[in-house]
C-alpha cells in the first residue's frame, strides 16, 4: 500500500495548527513533577511501613515466648480420652464391616445359585416336553384375522369365508385351478376392502 507524497504533505500541513509545542511541554513537565512528588510520598510510606513491621515483629516474638497452651488445644488427659473414644468407634466400625462382608458373601452365594437355576431353566424346552396340536391355534388365528375355512368331508378346505374390514363377508372357492399365490392375493384383497 503506497501513500501519495502530496497527500502526506497536505496531512502534515493540516495538523500544524493543532500542534502546540509549548502546551505539550507544560503537560510533560507537570506530569514529571507529579510523578516525583508521588515517589517521595511512596518512599516515606514505605519507610513508615518497614518501621511498623519491625516493631510488630518484636511484639510477635515477645508474645510467642510468653504464650502458654491455648484453651482450644486439649490437655493430655482430654487427648487420651478422645483417642480411646476413637478406638472404640474404630472397633464398632470394624465389626459392622465384618457383618456386612458376611452378608455380602451370603448374597453372592445366593446369586450364584440363582444363576445356576436360571441356566438350567434356559436350557430346558417346555414345549418339547409336551406334544401340542397347533391346528386349533392356527384356526383361531385365522378366524381372528377374518378368515374362516369351510372344510369338506374328506378334510380338505373347499371354500374360505372372508370378513372384510367394511364388515362384508365374501366367499372364495378354493377348488378352482388357480395357483396358491392367486388364491392368497384374492383373499387379502377381499379382507382389505
Coordinates of N, CA, C and O in Angstrom, one line a residue:
X1 N 0.9 -1.2 0.0 CA 0.0 0.0 0.0 C 0.9 1.2 0.0 O 1.7 1.4 0.9
X2 N 0.7 2.1 -1.0 CA 1.6 3.3 -1.1 C 0.7 4.5 -0.8 O -0.5 4.6 -1.1
X3 N 1.4 5.5 -0.3 CA 0.7 6.8 0.1 C 1.3 7.9 -0.8 O 2.5 8.0 -1.0
X4 N 0.5 8.6 -1.4 CA 0.9 9.7 -2.3 C 1.6 10.8 -1.4 O 1.1 11.2 -0.4
X5 N 2.8 11.2 -1.8 CA 3.6 12.2 -1.1 C 2.9 13.5 -0.9 O 2.9 14.1 0.2
X6 N 2.1 13.9 -1.9 CA 1.3 15.2 -1.8 C 0.3 15.0 -0.7 O 0.0 16.0 0.0
X7 N -0.4 13.9 -0.6 CA -1.4 13.7 0.4 C -0.7 13.7 1.8 O -1.3 14.3 2.8
X8 N 0.4 13.1 2.0 CA 1.1 13.2 3.3 C 1.5 14.6 3.7 O 1.3 15.0 4.8
X9 N 2.0 15.4 2.7 CA 2.4 16.8 3.0 C 1.1 17.6 3.4 O 1.2 18.4 4.3
X10 N 0.1 17.3 2.7 CA -1.2 18.1 3.0 C -1.7 17.7 4.4 O -2.1 18.6 5.1
X11 N -1.6 16.4 4.8 CA -2.0 16.0 6.1 C -1.2 16.6 7.2 O -1.7 17.1 8.2
X12 N 0.2 16.8 6.9 CA 1.0 17.4 7.9 C 0.7 18.9 8.0 O 0.6 19.5 9.1
X13 N 0.4 19.6 6.9 CA 0.1 21.0 7.0 C -1.3 21.2 7.7 O -1.4 22.2 8.4
X14 N -2.2 20.2 7.5 CA -3.5 20.4 8.2 C -3.3 20.2 9.7 O -4.1 20.7 10.5
X15 N -2.3 19.5 10.2 CA -2.1 19.2 11.6 C -1.3 20.3 12.3 O -1.3 20.4 13.5
X16 N -0.6 21.2 11.6 CA 0.3 22.2 12.2 C -0.5 23.1 13.1 O -0.1 23.4 14.2
X17 N -1.8 23.6 12.8 CA -2.5 24.4 13.7 C -2.9 23.7 15.0 O -3.1 24.3 16.0
X18 N -3.0 22.4 14.9 CA -3.4 21.6 16.1 C -2.3 21.5 17.1 O -2.5 21.5 18.3
X19 N -1.1 21.3 16.6 CA 0.1 21.0 17.4 C 0.6 22.3 18.1 O 0.9 23.3 17.4
X20 N 0.7 22.2 19.5 CA 1.3 23.4 20.2 C 2.4 22.9 21.1 O 2.2 22.2 22.1
X21 N 3.6 23.1 20.7 CA 4.8 22.5 21.5 C 4.9 23.1 22.9 O 5.2 22.4 23.8
X22 N 4.5 24.3 23.1 CA 4.6 24.9 24.5 C 3.6 24.2 25.4 O 3.9 23.9 26.6
X23 N 2.4 23.9 24.9 CA 1.4 23.3 25.8 C 1.8 21.8 26.1 O 1.7 21.4 27.2
X24 N 2.3 21.1 25.0 CA 2.8 19.7 25.2 C 3.9 19.7 26.3 O 4.0 18.8 27.1
X25 N 4.9 20.7 26.2 CA 6.0 20.7 27.1 C 5.5 20.9 28.5 O 5.9 20.3 29.5
X26 N 4.5 21.8 28.7 CA 3.9 22.1 30.0 C 3.2 20.8 30.6 O 3.4 20.6 31.8
X27 N 2.6 20.1 29.7 CA 1.9 18.9 30.2 C 2.9 17.9 30.7 O 2.7 17.2 31.7
X28 N 4.0 17.7 29.9 CA 5.0 16.7 30.3 C 5.7 17.2 31.6 O 6.0 16.4 32.5
X29 N 6.0 18.4 31.7 CA 6.7 18.9 32.9 C 5.8 18.8 34.1 O 6.3 18.3 35.2
X30 N 4.5 19.0 33.9 CA 3.6 18.8 35.1 C 3.5 17.4 35.5 O 3.5 17.1 36.7
X31 N 3.5 16.5 34.5 CA 3.4 15.0 34.8 C 4.6 14.6 35.5 O 4.6 13.8 36.5
X32 N 5.8 15.0 35.1 CA 7.1 14.7 35.8 C 7.1 15.2 37.2 O 7.6 14.5 38.1
X33 N 6.6 16.4 37.4 CA 6.6 16.9 38.8 C 5.7 16.1 39.7 O 6.0 15.8 40.8
X34 N 4.5 15.7 39.2 CA 3.6 14.9 40.0 C 4.2 13.6 40.3 O 4.0 13.0 41.3
X35 N 4.9 13.0 39.3 CA 5.5 11.7 39.5 C 6.6 11.8 40.6 O 6.7 10.9 41.4
X36 N 7.4 12.8 40.6 CA 8.4 12.9 41.6 C 7.8 13.1 43.0 O 8.3 12.6 44.0
X37 N 6.7 13.9 43.1 CA 6.0 14.1 44.4 C 5.4 12.8 44.9 O 5.5 12.4 46.0
X38 N 4.8 12.0 43.9 CA 4.2 10.7 44.3 C 5.3 9.8 44.8 O 5.2 9.0 45.7
X39 N 6.5 9.8 44.1 CA 7.6 8.9 44.5 C 8.1 9.3 45.9 O 8.4 8.4 46.8
X40 N 8.1 10.6 46.3 CA 8.6 11.0 47.6 C 7.6 10.5 48.7 O 7.9 9.9 49.7
X41 N 6.3 10.6 48.4 CA 5.2 10.2 49.3 C 5.3 8.7 49.5 O 5.2 8.2 50.6
X42 N 5.5 7.9 48.4 CA 5.6 6.5 48.5 C 6.8 6.0 49.3 O 6.7 5.1 50.1
X43 N 7.9 6.7 49.1 CA 9.1 6.3 49.8 C 8.9 6.5 51.3 O 9.3 5.7 52.1
X44 N 8.3 7.7 51.7 CA 8.0 8.0 53.1 C 7.1 6.9 53.7 O 7.3 6.4 54.8
X45 N 6.0 6.5 52.9 CA 5.0 5.5 53.4 C 5.7 4.1 53.6 O 5.5 3.4 54.5
X46 N 6.6 3.8 52.6 CA 7.4 2.5 52.7 C 8.3 2.5 53.9 O 8.3 1.5 54.6
X47 N 8.9 3.6 54.2 CA 9.8 3.7 55.4 C 9.0 3.5 56.7 O 9.4 2.8 57.6
X48 N 7.8 4.2 56.7 CA 7.0 4.0 57.9 C 6.5 2.6 58.1 O 6.4 2.0 59.2
X49 N 6.1 1.9 56.9 CA 5.6 0.6 57.0 C 6.7 -0.4 57.5 O 6.4 -1.3 58.3
X50 N 7.9 -0.2 57.0 CA 9.0 -1.0 57.5 C 9.3 -0.8 58.9 O 9.6 -1.8 59.7
X51 N 9.2 0.4 59.4 CA 9.4 0.7 60.9 C 8.3 0.0 61.7 O 8.6 -0.7 62.7
X52 N 7.1 0.1 61.2 CA 5.9 -0.6 61.9 C 6.1 -2.1 61.9 O 5.8 -2.8 62.9
X53 N 6.6 -2.7 60.7 CA 6.8 -4.1 60.6 C 7.9 -4.6 61.6 O 7.7 -5.6 62.3
X54 N 9.0 -3.8 61.8 CA 10.0 -4.2 62.7 C 9.4 -4.2 64.2 O 9.7 -5.1 65.0
X55 N 8.6 -3.2 64.5 CA 8.0 -3.1 65.8 C 7.1 -4.3 66.1 O 7.1 -4.9 67.1
X56 N 6.3 -4.6 65.1 CA 5.3 -5.7 65.2 C 6.0 -7.1 65.3 O 5.6 -7.9 66.0
X57 N 7.1 -7.2 64.6 CA 7.9 -8.5 64.7 C 8.4 -8.6 66.1 O 8.5 -9.7 66.6
X58 N 8.9 -7.6 66.7 CA 9.4 -7.6 68.1 C 8.3 -8.0 69.0 O 8.5 -8.9 69.9
X59 N 7.1 -7.4 68.8 CA 6.0 -7.8 69.7 C 5.6 -9.2 69.5 O 5.3 -9.9 70.5
X60 N 5.6 -9.7 68.3 CA 5.3 -11.1 68.0 C 6.2 -12.0 68.7 O 5.8 -13.0 69.3
X61 N 7.5 -11.8 68.6 CA 8.5 -12.6 69.3 C 8.3 -12.7 70.8 O 8.3 -13.7 71.4
X62 N 8.0 -11.5 71.4 CA 7.7 -11.5 72.8 C 6.5 -12.2 73.2 O 6.5 -13.0 74.1
X63 N 5.4 -12.1 72.4 CA 4.2 -12.8 72.6 C 4.4 -14.3 72.5 O 3.8 -15.1 73.2
X64 N 5.2 -14.7 71.5 CA 5.4 -16.1 71.2 C 6.2 -16.8 72.4 O 5.9 -17.9 72.8
X65 N 7.1 -16.0 73.0 CA 7.9 -16.6 74.1 C 7.0 -16.7 75.4 O 7.2 -17.6 76.2
X66 N 6.1 -15.7 75.5 CA 5.3 -15.7 76.8 C 4.0 -16.5 76.7 O 3.3 -16.6 77.6
X67 N 3.8 -17.1 75.5 CA 2.5 -17.8 75.3 C 2.4 -19.1 76.0 O 3.5 -19.8 76.2
X68 N 1.3 -19.5 76.4 CA 1.0 -20.8 77.0 C 0.1 -21.6 76.1 O -0.4 -21.1 75.1
X69 N -0.3 -22.8 76.5 CA -1.2 -23.6 75.8 C -2.6 -22.9 75.7 O -3.2 -22.7 76.8
X70 N -3.1 -22.7 74.5 CA -4.4 -22.1 74.5 C -5.5 -23.1 74.9 O -5.3 -24.3 74.9
X71 N -6.7 -22.5 75.2 CA -7.9 -23.3 75.6 C -8.3 -24.3 74.5 O -8.9 -25.3 74.7
X72 N -8.1 -23.9 73.2 CA -8.6 -24.7 72.1 C -7.8 -26.0 72.0 O -8.3 -27.0 71.4
X73 N -6.6 -26.1 72.5 CA -5.7 -27.3 72.4 C -6.1 -28.1 73.6 O -6.0 -27.7 74.8
X74 N -6.5 -29.4 73.4 CA -6.9 -30.2 74.5 C -5.7 -30.6 75.4 O -4.5 -30.6 75.0
X75 N -6.0 -30.8 76.7 CA -5.0 -31.3 77.6 C -4.6 -32.7 77.3 O -5.2 -33.4 76.5
X76 N -3.5 -33.2 77.9 CA -3.1 -34.6 77.7 C -4.2 -35.5 78.1 O -4.4 -36.5 77.4
X77 N -4.9 -35.3 79.2 CA -6.0 -36.2 79.6 C -7.1 -36.2 78.6 O -7.7 -37.3 78.2
X78 N -7.5 -35.0 78.1 CA -8.6 -34.9 77.2 C -8.2 -35.6 75.8 O -9.0 -36.3 75.2
X79 N -7.0 -35.4 75.5 CA -6.5 -36.0 74.2 C -6.5 -37.6 74.3 O -6.9 -38.3 73.4
X80 N -6.1 -38.1 75.5 CA -6.1 -39.6 75.7 C -7.6 -40.1 75.6 O -7.8 -41.1 75.0
X81 N -8.5 -39.3 76.3 CA -9.9 -39.8 76.3 C -10.5 -39.8 74.8 O -11.2 -40.7 74.4
X82 N -10.1 -38.7 74.0 CA -10.6 -38.7 72.6 C -10.0 -39.9 71.9 O -10.7 -40.5 71.1
X83 N -8.7 -40.2 72.1 CA -8.1 -41.4 71.4 C -8.9 -42.7 71.8 O -9.1 -43.5 70.9
X84 N -9.2 -42.8 73.1 CA -9.9 -44.0 73.5 C -11.3 -44.1 72.8 O -11.8 -45.1 72.4
X85 N -12.0 -42.9 72.7 CA -13.3 -42.9 72.1 C -13.2 -43.3 70.6 O -14.0 -44.0 70.0
X86 N -12.2 -42.8 69.9 CA -12.0 -43.1 68.5 C -11.6 -44.6 68.3 O -12.0 -45.2 67.3
X87 N -10.8 -45.1 69.3 CA -10.5 -46.6 69.2 C -11.8 -47.4 69.3 O -12.0 -48.4 68.6
X88 N -12.7 -47.0 70.2 CA -14.0 -47.7 70.3 C -14.8 -47.6 69.1 O -15.4 -48.6 68.6
X89 N -14.8 -46.4 68.5 CA -15.6 -46.2 67.2 C -15.0 -47.1 66.1 O -15.7 -47.7 65.3
X90 N -13.6 -47.2 66.1 CA -13.0 -48.0 65.1 C -13.3 -49.4 65.2 O -13.6 -50.1 64.2
X91 N -13.4 -49.9 66.5 CA -13.7 -51.3 66.7 C -15.2 -51.6 66.3 O -15.5 -52.6 65.7
X92 N -16.1 -50.7 66.6 CA -17.5 -50.9 66.2 C -17.7 -50.9 64.7 O -18.4 -51.6 64.1
X93 N -16.9 -50.0 64.0 CA -17.0 -49.9 62.6 C -16.4 -51.2 62.0 O -16.9 -51.7 61.0
X94 N -15.3 -51.7 62.5 CA -14.7 -53.0 62.0 C -15.7 -54.1 62.2 O -15.8 -54.9 61.2
X95 N -16.5 -54.2 63.3 CA -17.5 -55.2 63.4 C -18.6 -55.0 62.4 O -19.1 -56.0 61.8
X96 N -19.0 -53.8 62.2 CA -20.1 -53.5 61.2 C -19.6 -53.9 59.8 O -20.4 -54.5 59.0
X97 N -18.3 -53.6 59.5 CA -17.8 -54.0 58.2 C -17.8 -55.5 58.0 O -18.1 -56.1 57.0
X98 N -17.3 -56.2 59.1 CA -17.3 -57.7 59.1 C -18.7 -58.3 58.9 O -18.8 -59.2 58.1
X99 N -19.7 -57.7 59.6 CA -21.1 -58.2 59.4 C -21.5 -58.0 58.0 O -22.2 -58.9 57.4
X100 N -21.2 -56.8 57.4 CA -21.6 -56.5 56.0 C -21.0 -57.5 55.1 O -21.6 -57.9 54.1
X101 N -19.7 -57.8 55.3 CA -19.0 -58.7 54.4 C -19.6 -60.1 54.5 O -19.7 -60.8 53.5
X102 N -20.0 -60.5 55.7 CA -20.6 -61.8 55.8 C -21.9 -61.9 55.1 O -22.2 -62.8 54.4
X103 N -22.7 -60.8 55.2 CA -24.0 -60.7 54.5 C -23.8 -60.7 53.0 O -24.5 -61.3 52.2
X104 N -22.7 -60.0 52.5 CA -22.4 -60.0 51.1 C -22.0 -61.4 50.6 O -22.4 -61.8 49.5
X105 N -21.2 -62.1 51.4 CA -20.8 -63.5 51.0 C -22.1 -64.3 50.8 O -22.2 -65.1 49.9
X106 N -23.0 -64.2 51.7 CA -24.3 -65.0 51.7 C -25.1 -64.6 50.4 O -25.6 -65.5 49.7
X107 N -25.1 -63.3 50.1 CA -25.9 -62.9 48.9 C -25.2 -63.3 47.6 O -25.8 -63.7 46.7
X108 N -23.8 -63.3 47.6 CA -23.1 -63.8 46.5 C -23.4 -65.3 46.2 O -23.5 -65.7 45.1
X109 N -23.4 -66.1 47.3 CA -23.7 -67.5 47.2 C -25.1 -67.7 46.6 O -25.4 -68.5 45.8
X110 N -26.1 -66.9 47.1 CA -27.5 -67.0 46.7 C -27.5 -66.6 45.2 O -28.2 -67.2 44.4
X111 N -26.8 -65.6 44.8 CA -26.8 -65.1 43.4 C -26.2 -66.2 42.5 O -26.7 -66.5 41.4
X112 N -25.1 -66.9 42.9 CA -24.5 -68.0 42.2 C -25.6 -69.1 42.0 O -25.7 -69.7 40.9
X113 N -26.3 -69.4 43.1 CA -27.3 -70.5 43.0 C -28.4 -70.1 42.0 O -28.9 -70.9 41.2
X114 N -28.9 -68.8 42.1 CA -29.9 -68.4 41.2 C -29.5 -68.3 39.7 O -30.2 -68.6 38.8
X115 N -28.2 -68.0 39.5 CA -27.7 -68.0 38.1 C -27.7 -69.4 37.6 O -28.0 -69.7 36.4
X116 N -27.3 -70.4 38.5 CA -27.3 -71.8 38.0 C -28.7 -72.2 37.7 O -29.0 -72.9 36.7
X117 N -29.7 -71.9 38.6 CA -31.1 -72.2 38.3 C -31.6 -71.6 37.0 O -32.3 -72.2 36.2
X118 N -31.2 -70.3 36.8 CA -31.6 -69.7 35.6 C -31.0 -70.4 34.3 O -31.7 -70.5 33.3
X119 N -29.7 -70.8 34.4 CA -29.1 -71.5 33.3 C -29.8 -72.8 33.0 O -30.1 -73.2 31.9
X120 N -30.2 -73.5 34.1 CA -30.9 -74.8 33.9 C -32.3 -74.5 33.2 O -32.7 -75.2 32.3
X121 N -33.0 -73.4 33.7 CA -34.3 -73.1 33.1 C -34.1 -72.7 31.6 O -35.0 -73.0 30.8
X122 N -33.0 -71.9 31.3 CA -32.8 -71.5 29.9 C -32.5 -72.7 29.0 O -32.9 -72.7 27.8
X123 N -31.9 -73.8 29.6 CA -31.6 -74.9 28.8 C -32.8 -75.8 28.5 O -32.8 -76.6 27.6
X124 N -33.8 -75.7 29.4 CA -34.9 -76.6 29.3 C -35.9 -76.1 28.2 O -35.9 -74.9 27.9
X125 N -36.6 -77.0 27.5 CA -37.6 -76.6 26.5 C -38.9 -77.2 26.9 O -39.2 -78.3 26.6
X126 N -39.8 -76.4 27.5 CA -41.1 -76.9 28.0 C -42.0 -77.3 26.8 O -42.8 -78.2 26.9
X127 N -41.8 -76.7 25.7 CA -42.7 -77.0 24.5 C -42.3 -78.4 24.0 O -43.2 -79.2 23.5
X128 N -41.0 -78.8 24.1 CA -40.6 -80.1 23.7 C -41.1 -81.2 24.6 O -41.3 -82.4 24.2
X129 N -41.4 -80.9 25.8 CA -41.9 -81.9 26.8 C -43.3 -82.2 26.6 O -43.8 -83.3 27.0
X130 N -44.1 -81.4 25.9 CA -45.5 -81.6 25.6 C -45.7 -81.7 24.1 O -45.2 -80.9 23.3
X131 N -46.6 -82.6 23.7 CA -47.0 -82.7 22.3 C -48.2 -81.8 22.1 O -49.3 -82.1 22.7
X132 N -48.1 -80.8 21.3 CA -49.2 -79.9 21.1 C -49.7 -80.0 19.6 O -48.9 -80.1 18.7
X133 N -51.0 -79.9 19.5 CA -51.6 -79.9 18.2 C -51.9 -78.4 17.9 O -52.7 -77.7 18.5
X134 N -51.1 -77.9 16.9 CA -51.2 -76.5 16.6 C -52.4 -76.1 15.7 O -52.6 -74.9 15.4
X135 N -53.1 -77.1 15.2 CA -54.2 -76.8 14.2 C -55.3 -75.9 14.9 O -55.7 -74.9 14.2
X136 N -55.8 -76.2 16.1 CA -56.8 -75.4 16.6 C -56.3 -73.9 16.9 O -57.0 -73.0 16.7
X137 N -55.0 -73.8 17.2 CA -54.5 -72.5 17.4 C -54.4 -71.7 16.1 O -54.8 -70.5 16.0
X138 N -54.0 -72.4 15.0 CA -53.9 -71.7 13.7 C -55.3 -71.3 13.3 O -55.5 -70.2 12.7
X139 N -56.3 -72.2 13.5 CA -57.7 -71.9 13.1 C -58.2 -70.7 13.9 O -58.9 -69.8 13.3
X140 N -57.9 -70.6 15.1 CA -58.3 -69.4 15.9 C -57.6 -68.1 15.4 O -58.3 -67.1 15.4
X141 N -56.4 -68.2 15.0 CA -55.7 -67.1 14.5 C -56.3 -66.6 13.2 O -56.5 -65.4 12.9
X142 N -56.6 -67.6 12.3 CA -57.2 -67.3 11.0 C -58.6 -66.6 11.2 O -58.9 -65.6 10.6
X143 N -59.4 -67.1 12.1 CA -60.7 -66.6 12.4 C -60.5 -65.2 13.0 O -61.3 -64.3 12.7
X144 N -59.5 -65.0 13.8 CA -59.3 -63.6 14.4 C -58.9 -62.6 13.3 O -59.2 -61.4 13.4
X145 N -58.3 -63.1 12.2 CA -57.9 -62.2 11.1 C -59.1 -62.0 10.1 O -58.9 -61.2 9.2
X146 N -60.1 -62.8 10.3 CA -61.3 -62.6 9.4 C -61.4 -63.7 8.4 O -62.2 -63.6 7.4
X147 N -60.7 -64.8 8.5 CA -60.7 -65.9 7.5 C -61.3 -67.1 8.2 O -60.8 -67.5 9.3
X148 N -62.4 -67.7 7.6 CA -63.0 -68.9 8.2 C -63.1 -70.0 7.2 O -63.8 -69.8 6.2
X149 N -62.3 -71.1 7.3 CA -62.3 -72.1 6.3 C -63.6 -73.0 6.4 O -64.1 -73.2 7.4
X150 N -64.0 -73.4 5.2 CA -65.1 -74.4 5.1 C -64.5 -75.7 4.6 O -64.0 -75.8 3.5
X151 N -64.6 -76.7 5.5 CA -63.9 -78.0 5.2 C -64.9 -79.0 4.6 O -66.0 -79.1 5.1
X152 N -64.5 -79.8 3.6 CA -65.3 -80.9 3.1 C -65.2 -82.1 4.0 O -64.4 -82.1 4.9
X153 N -66.0 -83.1 3.6 CA -66.0 -84.3 4.5 C -64.6 -85.0 4.5 O -64.3 -85.7 5.4
X154 N -63.9 -84.9 3.4 CA -62.6 -85.6 3.4 C -61.5 -84.8 4.1 O -60.3 -85.2 4.1
X155 N -61.8 -83.6 4.7 CA -60.8 -82.8 5.4 C -60.1 -81.7 4.7 O -59.3 -81.0 5.2
X156 N -60.4 -81.6 3.4 CA -59.7 -80.6 2.6 C -60.6 -79.3 2.6 O -61.8 -79.3 2.7
X157 N -59.9 -78.2 2.6 CA -60.6 -76.9 2.6 C -61.2 -76.6 1.2 O -60.4 -76.5 0.2
X158 N -62.5 -76.4 1.1 CA -63.1 -76.2 -0.2 C -63.3 -74.7 -0.4 O -63.1 -74.2 -1.5
X159 N -63.7 -74.0 0.6 CA -64.0 -72.6 0.4 C -63.5 -71.8 1.7 O -63.2 -72.4 2.7
X160 N -63.4 -70.5 1.5 CA -62.9 -69.7 2.6 C -63.9 -68.5 2.7 O -64.1 -67.8 1.7
X161 N -64.4 -68.3 3.9 CA -65.2 -67.1 4.1 C -64.3 -66.0 4.6 O -63.5 -66.2 5.5
X162 N -64.4 -64.8 4.0 CA -63.5 -63.7 4.3 C -64.4 -62.5 4.8 O -65.3 -62.1 4.1
X163 N -64.1 -62.1 6.0 CA -64.8 -60.9 6.6 C -63.9 -59.7 6.3 O -62.8 -59.6 6.8
X164 N -64.4 -58.8 5.5 CA -63.7 -57.6 5.1 C -63.7 -56.6 6.2 O -64.4 -56.7 7.2
X165 N -62.8 -55.6 6.1 CA -62.7 -54.5 7.1 C -64.0 -53.7 7.1 O -64.4 -53.2 8.2
X166 N -64.7 -53.7 6.0 CA -66.0 -52.9 6.0 C -67.1 -53.7 6.6 O -68.2 -53.1 6.9
X167 N -66.9 -55.0 6.9 CA -68.0 -55.8 7.6 C -68.6 -56.7 6.6 O -69.4 -57.6 7.0
X168 N -68.4 -56.6 5.3 CA -68.9 -57.5 4.3 C -68.3 -58.9 4.4 O -67.1 -59.0 4.8
X169 N -69.0 -59.9 4.0 CA -68.5 -61.3 4.0 C -68.4 -61.8 2.6 O -69.4 -61.7 1.9
X170 N -67.2 -62.3 2.2 CA -67.0 -62.8 0.8 C -66.7 -64.3 0.9 O -66.1 -64.7 1.8
X171 N -67.2 -65.0 -0.1 CA -66.9 -66.5 -0.2 C -65.9 -66.7 -1.3 O -66.2 -66.3 -2.5
X172 N -64.8 -67.3 -1.1 CA -63.8 -67.6 -2.1 C -63.7 -69.1 -2.3 O -63.4 -69.8 -1.3
X173 N -64.0 -69.6 -3.5 CA -63.9 -71.0 -3.8 C -62.5 -71.4 -4.1 O -61.8 -70.8 -5.0
X174 N -61.9 -72.3 -3.3 CA -60.5 -72.7 -3.5 C -60.3 -74.0 -4.3 O -59.2 -74.5 -4.5
X175 N -61.4 -74.5 -4.9 CA -61.4 -75.7 -5.7 C -61.1 -75.4 -7.2 O -60.9 -76.4 -7.9
X176 N -61.1 -74.2 -7.6 CA -60.7 -73.9 -9.0 C -59.3 -74.2 -9.2 O -58.5 -74.5 -8.3
X177 N -58.8 -74.0 -10.4 CA -57.5 -74.3 -10.8 C -56.5 -73.2 -10.7 O -55.4 -73.2 -11.3
X178 N -56.8 -72.2 -9.8 CA -55.8 -71.1 -9.6 C -54.7 -71.5 -8.7 O -54.8 -72.4 -7.9
X179 N -53.6 -70.8 -8.9 CA -52.4 -71.1 -8.0 C -52.6 -70.6 -6.6 O -53.5 -69.8 -6.3
X180 N -51.8 -71.1 -5.7 CA -51.9 -70.7 -4.3 C -51.6 -69.2 -4.1 O -52.3 -68.5 -3.3
X181 N -50.7 -68.6 -5.0 CA -50.5 -67.2 -5.0 C -51.7 -66.4 -5.3 O -52.1 -65.4 -4.7
X182 N -52.4 -66.9 -6.4 CA -53.6 -66.2 -6.8 C -54.7 -66.2 -5.8 O -55.4 -65.2 -5.5
X183 N -54.9 -67.4 -5.1 CA -55.8 -67.5 -4.0 C -55.5 -66.6 -2.9 O -56.4 -65.9 -2.3
X184 N -54.2 -66.5 -2.5 CA -53.8 -65.6 -1.4 C -54.0 -64.2 -1.7 O -54.5 -63.4 -0.9
X185 N -53.8 -63.8 -3.0 CA -54.0 -62.5 -3.4 C -55.5 -62.1 -3.4 O -55.8 -61.0 -2.9
X186 N -56.3 -63.0 -3.8 CA -57.8 -62.8 -3.8 C -58.3 -62.6 -2.4 O -59.0 -61.7 -2.0
X187 N -57.8 -63.5 -1.5 CA -58.2 -63.5 -0.1 C -57.8 -62.2 0.6 O -58.7 -61.5 1.3
X188 N -56.6 -61.7 0.4 CA -56.2 -60.5 1.0 C -56.9 -59.2 0.4 O -57.1 -58.3 1.2
X189 N -57.2 -59.3 -0.9 CA -57.9 -58.2 -1.5 C -59.3 -58.1 -0.8 O -59.8 -57.0 -0.5
X190 N -60.0 -59.2 -0.7 CA -61.3 -59.2 0.0 C -61.2 -58.7 1.4 O -62.1 -58.0 1.9
X191 N -60.2 -59.2 2.1 CA -60.0 -58.8 3.6 C -59.8 -57.3 3.8 O -60.2 -56.7 4.7
X192 N -59.1 -56.7 2.8 CA -58.7 -55.3 3.0 C -59.7 -54.3 2.5 O -59.5 -53.1 2.6
X193 N -60.8 -54.8 1.9 CA -61.8 -53.9 1.4 C -62.8 -53.4 2.5 O -62.9 -54.0 3.5

